[in-house]
Short mmCIF file of C-alpha atoms in Angstrom, two decimals:
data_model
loop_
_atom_site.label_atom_id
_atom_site.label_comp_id
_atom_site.label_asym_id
_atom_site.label_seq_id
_atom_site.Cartn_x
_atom_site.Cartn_y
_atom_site.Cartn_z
CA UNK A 129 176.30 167.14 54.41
CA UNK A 130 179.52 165.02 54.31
CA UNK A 131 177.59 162.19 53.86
CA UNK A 132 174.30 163.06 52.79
CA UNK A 133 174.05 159.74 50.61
CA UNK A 134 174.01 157.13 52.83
CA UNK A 135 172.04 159.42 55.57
CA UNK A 136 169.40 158.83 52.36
CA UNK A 137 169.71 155.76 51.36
CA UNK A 138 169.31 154.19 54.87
CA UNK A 139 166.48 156.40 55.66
CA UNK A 140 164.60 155.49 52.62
CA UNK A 141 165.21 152.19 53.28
CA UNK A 142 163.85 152.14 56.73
CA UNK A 143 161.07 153.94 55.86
CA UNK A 144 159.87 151.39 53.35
CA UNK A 145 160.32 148.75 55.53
CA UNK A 146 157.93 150.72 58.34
CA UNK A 147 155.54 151.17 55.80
CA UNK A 148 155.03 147.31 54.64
CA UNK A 149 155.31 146.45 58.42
CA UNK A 150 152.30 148.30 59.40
CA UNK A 151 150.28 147.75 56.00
CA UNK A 152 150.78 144.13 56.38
CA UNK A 153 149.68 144.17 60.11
CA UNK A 154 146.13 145.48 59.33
CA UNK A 155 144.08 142.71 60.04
CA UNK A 156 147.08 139.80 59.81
CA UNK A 157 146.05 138.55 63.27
CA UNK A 158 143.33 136.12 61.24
CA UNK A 159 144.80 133.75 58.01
CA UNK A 160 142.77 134.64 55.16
CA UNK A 161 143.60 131.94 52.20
CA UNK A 162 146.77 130.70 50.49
CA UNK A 163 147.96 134.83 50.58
CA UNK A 164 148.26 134.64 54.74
CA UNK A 165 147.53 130.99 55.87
CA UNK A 166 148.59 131.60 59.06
CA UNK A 167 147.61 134.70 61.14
CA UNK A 168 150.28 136.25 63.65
CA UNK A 169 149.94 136.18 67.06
CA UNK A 170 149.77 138.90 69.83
CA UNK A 171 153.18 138.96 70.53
CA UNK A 172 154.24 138.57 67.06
CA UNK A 173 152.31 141.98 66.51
CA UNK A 174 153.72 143.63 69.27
CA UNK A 175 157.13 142.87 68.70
CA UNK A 176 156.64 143.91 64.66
CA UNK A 177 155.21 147.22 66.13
CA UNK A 178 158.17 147.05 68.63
CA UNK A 179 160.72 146.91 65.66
CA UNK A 180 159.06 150.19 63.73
CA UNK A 181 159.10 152.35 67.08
CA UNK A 182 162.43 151.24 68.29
CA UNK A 183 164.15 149.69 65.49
CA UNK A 184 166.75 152.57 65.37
CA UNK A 185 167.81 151.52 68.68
CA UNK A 186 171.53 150.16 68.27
CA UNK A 187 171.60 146.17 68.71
CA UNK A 188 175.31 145.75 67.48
CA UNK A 189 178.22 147.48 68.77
CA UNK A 190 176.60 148.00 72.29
CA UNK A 191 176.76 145.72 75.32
CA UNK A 192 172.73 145.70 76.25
CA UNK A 193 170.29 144.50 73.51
CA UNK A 194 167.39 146.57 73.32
CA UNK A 195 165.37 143.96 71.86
CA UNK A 196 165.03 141.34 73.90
CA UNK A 197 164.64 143.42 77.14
CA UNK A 198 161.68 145.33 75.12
CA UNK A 199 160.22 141.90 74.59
CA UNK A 200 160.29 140.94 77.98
CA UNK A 201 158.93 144.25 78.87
CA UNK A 202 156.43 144.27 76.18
CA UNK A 203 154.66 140.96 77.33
CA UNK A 204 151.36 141.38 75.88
CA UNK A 205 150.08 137.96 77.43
CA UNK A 206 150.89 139.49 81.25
CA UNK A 207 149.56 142.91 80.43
CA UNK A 208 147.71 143.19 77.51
CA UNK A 209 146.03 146.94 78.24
CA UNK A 210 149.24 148.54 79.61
CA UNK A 211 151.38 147.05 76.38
CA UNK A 212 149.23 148.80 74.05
CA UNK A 213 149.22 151.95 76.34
CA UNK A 214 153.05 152.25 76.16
CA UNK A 215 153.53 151.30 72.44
CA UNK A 216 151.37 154.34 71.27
CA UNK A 217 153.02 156.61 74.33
CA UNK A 218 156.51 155.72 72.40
CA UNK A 219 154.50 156.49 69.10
CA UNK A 220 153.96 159.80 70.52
CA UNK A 221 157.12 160.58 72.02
CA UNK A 222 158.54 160.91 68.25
CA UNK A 223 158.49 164.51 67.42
CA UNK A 224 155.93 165.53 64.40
CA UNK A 225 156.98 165.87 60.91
CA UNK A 226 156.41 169.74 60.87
CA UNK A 227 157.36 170.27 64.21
CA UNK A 228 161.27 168.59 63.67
CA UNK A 229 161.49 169.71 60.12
CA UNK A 230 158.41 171.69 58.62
CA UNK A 231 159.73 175.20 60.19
CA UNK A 232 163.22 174.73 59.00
CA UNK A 233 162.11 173.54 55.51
CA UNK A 234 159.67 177.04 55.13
CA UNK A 235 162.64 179.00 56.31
CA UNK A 236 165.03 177.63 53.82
CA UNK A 237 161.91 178.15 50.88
CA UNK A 238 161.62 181.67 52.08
CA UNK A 239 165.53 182.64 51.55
CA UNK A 240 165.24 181.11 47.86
CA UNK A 241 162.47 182.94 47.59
CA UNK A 242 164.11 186.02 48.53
CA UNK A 243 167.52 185.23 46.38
CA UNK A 244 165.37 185.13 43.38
CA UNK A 245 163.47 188.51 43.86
CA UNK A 246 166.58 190.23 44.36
CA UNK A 247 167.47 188.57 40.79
CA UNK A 248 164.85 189.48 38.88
CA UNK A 249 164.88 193.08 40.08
CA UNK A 250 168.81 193.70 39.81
CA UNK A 251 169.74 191.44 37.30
CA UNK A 252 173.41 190.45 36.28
CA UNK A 253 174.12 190.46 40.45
CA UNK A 254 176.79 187.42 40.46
CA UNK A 255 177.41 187.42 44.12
CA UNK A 256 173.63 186.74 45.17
CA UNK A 257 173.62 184.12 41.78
CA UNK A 258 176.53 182.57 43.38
CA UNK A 259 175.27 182.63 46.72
CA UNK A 260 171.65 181.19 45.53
CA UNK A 261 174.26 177.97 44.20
CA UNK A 262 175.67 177.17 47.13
CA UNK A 263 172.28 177.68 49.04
CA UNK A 264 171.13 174.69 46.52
CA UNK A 265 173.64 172.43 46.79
CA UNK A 266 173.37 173.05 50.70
CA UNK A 267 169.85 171.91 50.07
CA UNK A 268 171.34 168.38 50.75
CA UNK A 269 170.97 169.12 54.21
CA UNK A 270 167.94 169.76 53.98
CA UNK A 271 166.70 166.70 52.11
CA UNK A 272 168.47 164.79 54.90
CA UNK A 273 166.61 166.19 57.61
CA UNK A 274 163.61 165.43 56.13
CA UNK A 275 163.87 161.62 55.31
CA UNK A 276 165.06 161.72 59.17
CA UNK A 277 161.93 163.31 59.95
CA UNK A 278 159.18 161.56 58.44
CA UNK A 279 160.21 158.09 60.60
CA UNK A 280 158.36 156.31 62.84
CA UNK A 281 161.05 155.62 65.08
CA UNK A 282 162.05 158.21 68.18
CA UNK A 283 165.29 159.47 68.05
CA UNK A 284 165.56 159.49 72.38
CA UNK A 285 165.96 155.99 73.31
CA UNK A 286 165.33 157.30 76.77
CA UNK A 287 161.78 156.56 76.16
CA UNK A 288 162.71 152.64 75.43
CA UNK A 289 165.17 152.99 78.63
CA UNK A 290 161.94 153.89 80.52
CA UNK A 291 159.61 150.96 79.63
CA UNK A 292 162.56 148.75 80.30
CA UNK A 293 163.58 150.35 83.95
CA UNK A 294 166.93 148.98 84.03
CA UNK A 295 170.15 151.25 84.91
CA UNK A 296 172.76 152.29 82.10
CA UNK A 297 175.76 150.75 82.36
CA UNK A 298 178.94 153.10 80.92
CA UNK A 299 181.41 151.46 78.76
CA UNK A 300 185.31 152.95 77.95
CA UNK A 301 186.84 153.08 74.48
CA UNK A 302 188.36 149.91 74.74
CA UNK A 303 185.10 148.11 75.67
CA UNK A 304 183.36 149.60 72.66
CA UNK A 305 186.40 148.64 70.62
CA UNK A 306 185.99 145.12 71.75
CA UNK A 307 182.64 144.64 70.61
CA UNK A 308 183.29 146.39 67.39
CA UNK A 309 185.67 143.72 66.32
CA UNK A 310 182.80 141.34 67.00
CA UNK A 311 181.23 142.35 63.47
CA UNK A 312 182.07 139.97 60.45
CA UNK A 313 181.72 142.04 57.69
CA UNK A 314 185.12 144.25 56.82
CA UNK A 315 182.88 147.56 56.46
CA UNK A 316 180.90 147.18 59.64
CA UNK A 317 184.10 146.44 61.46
CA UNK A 318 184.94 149.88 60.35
CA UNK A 319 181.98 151.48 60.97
CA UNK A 320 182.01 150.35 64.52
CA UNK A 321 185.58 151.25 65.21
CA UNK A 322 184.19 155.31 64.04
CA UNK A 323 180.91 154.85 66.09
CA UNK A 324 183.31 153.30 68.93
CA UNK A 325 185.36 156.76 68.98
CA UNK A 326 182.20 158.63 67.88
CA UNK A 327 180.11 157.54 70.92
CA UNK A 328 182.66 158.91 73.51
CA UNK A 329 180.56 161.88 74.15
CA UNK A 330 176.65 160.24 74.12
CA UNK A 331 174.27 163.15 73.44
CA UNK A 332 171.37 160.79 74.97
CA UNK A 333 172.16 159.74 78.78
CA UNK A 334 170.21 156.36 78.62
CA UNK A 335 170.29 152.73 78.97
CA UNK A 336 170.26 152.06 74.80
CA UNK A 337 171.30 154.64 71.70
CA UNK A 338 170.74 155.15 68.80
CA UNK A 339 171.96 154.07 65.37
CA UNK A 340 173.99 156.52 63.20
CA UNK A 341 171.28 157.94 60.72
CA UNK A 342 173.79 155.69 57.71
CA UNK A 343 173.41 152.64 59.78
CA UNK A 344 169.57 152.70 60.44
CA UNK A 345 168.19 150.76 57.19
CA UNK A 346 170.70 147.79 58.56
CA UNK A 347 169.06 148.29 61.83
CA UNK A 348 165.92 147.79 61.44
CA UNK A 349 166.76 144.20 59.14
CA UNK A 350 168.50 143.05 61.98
CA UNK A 351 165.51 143.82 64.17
CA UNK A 352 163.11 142.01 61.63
CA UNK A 353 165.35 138.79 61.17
CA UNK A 354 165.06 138.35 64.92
CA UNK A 355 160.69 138.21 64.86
CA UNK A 356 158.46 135.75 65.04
CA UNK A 357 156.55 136.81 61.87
CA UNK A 358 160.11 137.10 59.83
CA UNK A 359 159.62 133.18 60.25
CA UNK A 360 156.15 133.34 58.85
CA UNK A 361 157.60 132.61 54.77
CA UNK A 362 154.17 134.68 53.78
CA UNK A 363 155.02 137.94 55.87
CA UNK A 364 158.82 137.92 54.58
CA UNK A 365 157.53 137.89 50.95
CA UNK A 366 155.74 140.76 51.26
CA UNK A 367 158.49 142.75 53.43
CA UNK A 368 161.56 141.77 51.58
CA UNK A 369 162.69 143.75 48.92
CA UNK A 370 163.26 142.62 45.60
CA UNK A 371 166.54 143.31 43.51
CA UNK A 372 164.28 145.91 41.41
CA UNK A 373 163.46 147.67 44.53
CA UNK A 374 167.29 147.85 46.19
CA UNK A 375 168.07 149.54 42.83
CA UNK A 376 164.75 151.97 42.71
CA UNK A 377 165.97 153.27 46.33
CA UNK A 378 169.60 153.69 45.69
CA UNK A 379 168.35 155.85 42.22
CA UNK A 380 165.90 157.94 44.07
CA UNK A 381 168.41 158.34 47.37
CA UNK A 382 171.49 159.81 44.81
CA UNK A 383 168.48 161.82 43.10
CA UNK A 384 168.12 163.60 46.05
CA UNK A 385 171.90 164.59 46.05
CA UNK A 386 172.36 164.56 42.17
CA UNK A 387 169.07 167.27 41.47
CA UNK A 388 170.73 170.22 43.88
CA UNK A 389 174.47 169.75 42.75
CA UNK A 390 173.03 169.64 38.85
CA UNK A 391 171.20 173.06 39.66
CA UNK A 392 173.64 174.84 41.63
CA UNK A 393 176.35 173.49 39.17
CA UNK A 394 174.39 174.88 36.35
CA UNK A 395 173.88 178.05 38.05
CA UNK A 396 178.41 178.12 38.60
CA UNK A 397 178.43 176.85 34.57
CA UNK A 398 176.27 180.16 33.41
CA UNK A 399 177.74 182.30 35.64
CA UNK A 400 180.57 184.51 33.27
CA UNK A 401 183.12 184.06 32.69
CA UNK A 402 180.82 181.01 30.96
CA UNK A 403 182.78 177.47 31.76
CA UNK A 404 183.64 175.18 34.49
CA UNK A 405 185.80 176.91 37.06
CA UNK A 406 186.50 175.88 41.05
CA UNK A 407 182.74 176.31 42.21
CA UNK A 408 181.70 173.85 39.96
CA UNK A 409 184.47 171.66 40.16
CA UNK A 410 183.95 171.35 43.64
CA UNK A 411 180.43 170.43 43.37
CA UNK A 412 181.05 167.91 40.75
CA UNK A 413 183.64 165.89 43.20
CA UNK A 414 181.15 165.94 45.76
CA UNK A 415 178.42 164.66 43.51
CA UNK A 416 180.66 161.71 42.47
CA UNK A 417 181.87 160.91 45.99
CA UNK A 418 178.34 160.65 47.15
CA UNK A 419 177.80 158.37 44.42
CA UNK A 420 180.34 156.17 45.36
CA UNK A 421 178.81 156.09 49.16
CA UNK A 422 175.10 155.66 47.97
CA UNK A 423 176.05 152.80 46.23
CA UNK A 424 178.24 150.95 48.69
CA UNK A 425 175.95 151.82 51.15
CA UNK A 426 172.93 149.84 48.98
CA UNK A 427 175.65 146.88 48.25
CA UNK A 428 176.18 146.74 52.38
CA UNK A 429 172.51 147.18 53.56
CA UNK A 430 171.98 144.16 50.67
CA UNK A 431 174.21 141.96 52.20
CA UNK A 432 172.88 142.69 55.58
CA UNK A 433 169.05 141.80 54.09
CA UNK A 434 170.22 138.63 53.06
CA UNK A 435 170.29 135.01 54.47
CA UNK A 436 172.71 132.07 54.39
CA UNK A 437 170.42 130.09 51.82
CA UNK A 438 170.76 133.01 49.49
CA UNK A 439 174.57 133.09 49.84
CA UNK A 440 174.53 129.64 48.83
CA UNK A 441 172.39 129.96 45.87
CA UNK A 442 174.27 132.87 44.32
CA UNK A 443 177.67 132.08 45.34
CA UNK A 444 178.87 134.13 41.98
CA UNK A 445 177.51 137.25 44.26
CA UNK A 446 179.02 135.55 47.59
CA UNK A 447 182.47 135.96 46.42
CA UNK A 448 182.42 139.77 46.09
CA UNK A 449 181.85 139.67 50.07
CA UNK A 450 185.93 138.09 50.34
CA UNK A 451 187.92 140.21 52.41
CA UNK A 452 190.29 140.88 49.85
CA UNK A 453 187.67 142.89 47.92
CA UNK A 454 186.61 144.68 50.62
CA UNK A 455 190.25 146.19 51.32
CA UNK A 456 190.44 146.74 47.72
CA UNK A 457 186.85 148.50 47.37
CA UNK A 458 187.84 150.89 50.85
CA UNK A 459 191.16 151.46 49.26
CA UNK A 460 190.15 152.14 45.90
CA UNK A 461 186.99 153.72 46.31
CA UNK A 462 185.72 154.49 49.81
CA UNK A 463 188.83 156.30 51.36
CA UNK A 464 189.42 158.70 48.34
CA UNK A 465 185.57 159.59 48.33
CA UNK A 466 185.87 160.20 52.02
CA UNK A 467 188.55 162.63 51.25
CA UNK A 468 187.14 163.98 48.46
CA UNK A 469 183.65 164.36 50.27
CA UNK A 470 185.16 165.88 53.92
CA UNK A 471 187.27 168.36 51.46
CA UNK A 472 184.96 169.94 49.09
CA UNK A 473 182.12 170.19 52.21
CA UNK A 474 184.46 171.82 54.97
CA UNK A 475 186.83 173.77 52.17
CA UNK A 476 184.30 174.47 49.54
CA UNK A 477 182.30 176.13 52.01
CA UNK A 478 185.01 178.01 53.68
CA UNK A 479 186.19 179.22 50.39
CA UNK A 480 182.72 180.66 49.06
CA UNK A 481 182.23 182.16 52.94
CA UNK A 482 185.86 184.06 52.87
CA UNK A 483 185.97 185.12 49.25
CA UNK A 484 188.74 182.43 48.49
CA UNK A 485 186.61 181.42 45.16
CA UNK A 486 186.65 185.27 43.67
CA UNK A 487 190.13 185.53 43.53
CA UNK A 488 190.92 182.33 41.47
CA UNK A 489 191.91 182.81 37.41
CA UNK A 490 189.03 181.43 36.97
CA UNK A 491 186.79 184.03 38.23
CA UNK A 492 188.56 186.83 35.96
CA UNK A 493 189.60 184.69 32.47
CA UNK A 494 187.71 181.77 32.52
CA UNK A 495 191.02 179.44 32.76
CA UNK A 496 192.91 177.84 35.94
CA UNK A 497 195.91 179.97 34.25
CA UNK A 498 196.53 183.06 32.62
CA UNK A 499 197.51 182.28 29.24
CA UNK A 500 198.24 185.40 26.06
CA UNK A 501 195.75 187.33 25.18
CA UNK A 502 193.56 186.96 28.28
CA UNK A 503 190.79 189.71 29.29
CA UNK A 504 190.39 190.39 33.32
CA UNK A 505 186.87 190.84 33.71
CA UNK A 506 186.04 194.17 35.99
CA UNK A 507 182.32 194.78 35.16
CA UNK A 508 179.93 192.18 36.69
CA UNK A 509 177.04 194.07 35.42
CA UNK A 510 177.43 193.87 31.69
CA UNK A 511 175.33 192.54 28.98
CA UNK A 512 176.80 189.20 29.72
CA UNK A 513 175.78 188.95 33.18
CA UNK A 514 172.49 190.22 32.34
CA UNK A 515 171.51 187.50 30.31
CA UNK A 516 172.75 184.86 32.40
CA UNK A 517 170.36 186.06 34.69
CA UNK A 518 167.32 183.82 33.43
CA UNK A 519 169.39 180.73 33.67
CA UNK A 520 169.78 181.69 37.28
CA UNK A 521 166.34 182.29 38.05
CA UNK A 522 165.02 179.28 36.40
CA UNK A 523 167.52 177.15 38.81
CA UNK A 524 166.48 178.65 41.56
CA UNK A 525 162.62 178.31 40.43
CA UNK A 526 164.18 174.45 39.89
CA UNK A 527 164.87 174.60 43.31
CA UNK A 528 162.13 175.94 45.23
CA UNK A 529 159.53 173.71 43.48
CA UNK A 530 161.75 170.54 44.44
CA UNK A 531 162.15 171.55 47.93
CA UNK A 532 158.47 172.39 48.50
CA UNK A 533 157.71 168.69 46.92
CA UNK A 534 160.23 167.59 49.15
CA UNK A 535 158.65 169.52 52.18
CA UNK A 536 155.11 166.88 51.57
CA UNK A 537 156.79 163.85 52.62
CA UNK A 538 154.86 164.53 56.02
CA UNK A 539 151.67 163.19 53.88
CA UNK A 540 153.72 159.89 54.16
CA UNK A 541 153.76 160.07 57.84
CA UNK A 542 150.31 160.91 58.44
CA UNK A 543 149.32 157.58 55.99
CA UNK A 544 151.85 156.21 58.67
CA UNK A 545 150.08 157.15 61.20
CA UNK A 546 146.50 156.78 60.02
CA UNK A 547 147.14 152.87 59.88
CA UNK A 548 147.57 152.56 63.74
CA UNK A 549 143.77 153.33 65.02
CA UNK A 550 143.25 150.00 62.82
CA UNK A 551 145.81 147.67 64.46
CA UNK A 552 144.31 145.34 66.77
CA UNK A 553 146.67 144.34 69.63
CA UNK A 554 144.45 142.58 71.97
#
């Protein structure tokens, strides 16, 4: 929930990248023209397929790489049967889309469904109004889950510690610190310095882990740059994304956050006393700090994407990555939206749960004061409230449609899936 944007963005990113991986594999292994001149090899496939199952699997920031040993492992010329056997075995070790995330997603459809019954038959009831907001702008959770659940990739590297059958080898704080300094990039020296803390307590006892759910777009480029077929200037064309496409992602990754904070700040707006008041101020600083991390999270996973050539062709671009800028950009922008995004999740929420929000001016005048001539409010079933009501029941009609469209992103992992019977390995 804290940060829901870049849990998104990277998602969406890796997902697109799974999805021209395996469409582009169909039938690459023969050249066909001046479009593929050169087919890929066995192993190229393998480790391509490699890089979807496992390409969450952290390569930076950890002492053992996961991809080379899954190469060795994965030796298709030694073992050709028993290579194919344990890439769909790891394919099957992911959990299915409904499975991880349907069940939640019908639960959370069913208590919208619910909120907005009880509004239509007792209408003008602000506390289950104000409850159905916060349920929306919770939704971000939700959205989260799903993008998390629709990929490829397992989220147990145990399975990937198992093909390999090598021991795990534990690491302090200070080692983990040590190889966090390692990155060159200002931000991902940060980001490894929180993963280094963050990784203290492993949840998964194996030989690899995973990537933070932020970091997993950045993952899986670093696992592509390292194939055979990245080499092959025909397959990058058709996996790289353009400019256009970074900026379609980062648009429909702060969509995601922007459509439940508009609804359940709408719902807040209409709610009488009629204005903007501390529910919907909080919202509204959430929405713009997880604007600020969507889109430094699109201008990091770009810089990641990119080569050395392109660095020298668009050196105008190049000098926004000087380390001057970066301190500027975290001091500026990223540690004031972390503050702004950690407060309004943890307090907001423990303000609507104890009450907190009903005893502000706000809630009784309509002002953060109490100026002359104000009126306390001590109906909440008037006239006013009543119709209010139908602004309230078309957000949370908003809602539920959104999240049920949201809830059919397992379609894209069964076209996922339905690609595989047609890979030939062998």
């Amino acid at each position: 929930m804290t940060a829901s944007g870049p849990f998104l963005f990277s998602g969406l990113v890796e997902a697109v990248l799974d999805y021209r991986i395996i469409k582009n594999l169909v039938h690459s292994h023969t050249p066909r023209g001046k479009d593929r001149p050169v087919g890929l090899s066995r192993n190229a496939r393998v480790e391509l397929l490699t890089a979807v199952l496992a390409g969450n699997l952290a390569v930076k920031g950890v002492w053992a790489d996961p991809q080379k040993e899954l190469r060795r492992a994965l030796d298709i010329r030694l073992q050709p049967e028993e290579v194919e056997v344990r890439l769909r075995a790891m394919l099957a070790c992911q959990y299915p889309f409904g499975a991880a995330v349907g069940g939640p997603i019908l639960f959370y459809l069913g208590s919208f469904a619910y909120c907005i019954g009880t509004l239509r038959t007792t209408k003008g009831d602000e506390d289950t109004a104000l409850g159905l907001a916060f349920g929306i702008w919770w939704m971000n959770i939700v959205h989260a889950a799903a993008i998390s659940g629709l990929l490829l990739a397992s989220n147990n590297p145990s399975t990937a510690a198992a093909i390999v059958g090598r021991y795990r080898k534990k690491m302090d704080l200070q080692d983990r610190l040590d190889l966090a300094n390692e990155s060159l990039e200002l931000e991902d020296r940060i980001q490894a310095r929180v993963e280094a803390w963050s990784r203290l307590s492993l949840t998964y006892k194996a030989r690899y882990e995973p990537a933070w759910m932020w970091n997993r777009g950045k993952s899986k480029v670093f696992w592509l740059q390292r194939t055979a077929a990245w080499q092959q200037p025909w397959f990058r064309e058709r996996i790289e994304m353009t400019a256009s496409g970074w900026l379609f992602l980062t648009v429909v990754a702060y969509f995601l956050v922007l459509l439940p904070c508009s609804l359940a700040i709408w719902i807040n707006y209409s709610t009488p006393p009629v204005g903007p008041g501390c529910r919907s101020m909080t919202i509204i600083a959430y929405g713009c700090s997880q604007f600020t991390f969507v889109v430094l999270s699109a201008w990091s996973h770009f810089k990641a994407s990119q080569t050395k050539d392109y660095w020298e062709r668009h050196r105008w671009l190049a000098r926004l990555r000087q380390k001057w800028i970066g301190i500027l950009i975290s001091v500026v922008f990223l540690l004031p939206a972390w503050i702004t995004a950690v407060f309004t999740t943890f307090a907001g929420t423990l303000m609507q749960i104890s009450g907190i929000y009903q005893n502000c001016y706000c809630e009784s005048t309509g002002f953060w004061s109490f100026p002359e001539g104000s009126t306390v409010t001590l109906s909440t079933d008037s006239e006013y409230e009543r119709h209010s009501s139908q602004y309230w029941n078309q957000a949370g009609y908003a809602a539920l449609f959104f999240l049920a469209g949201v809830s059919e992103f397992w379609n894209f992992e069964l076209i996922m899936l339905g690609y595989f019977p047609a890979l030939r390995l062998p």
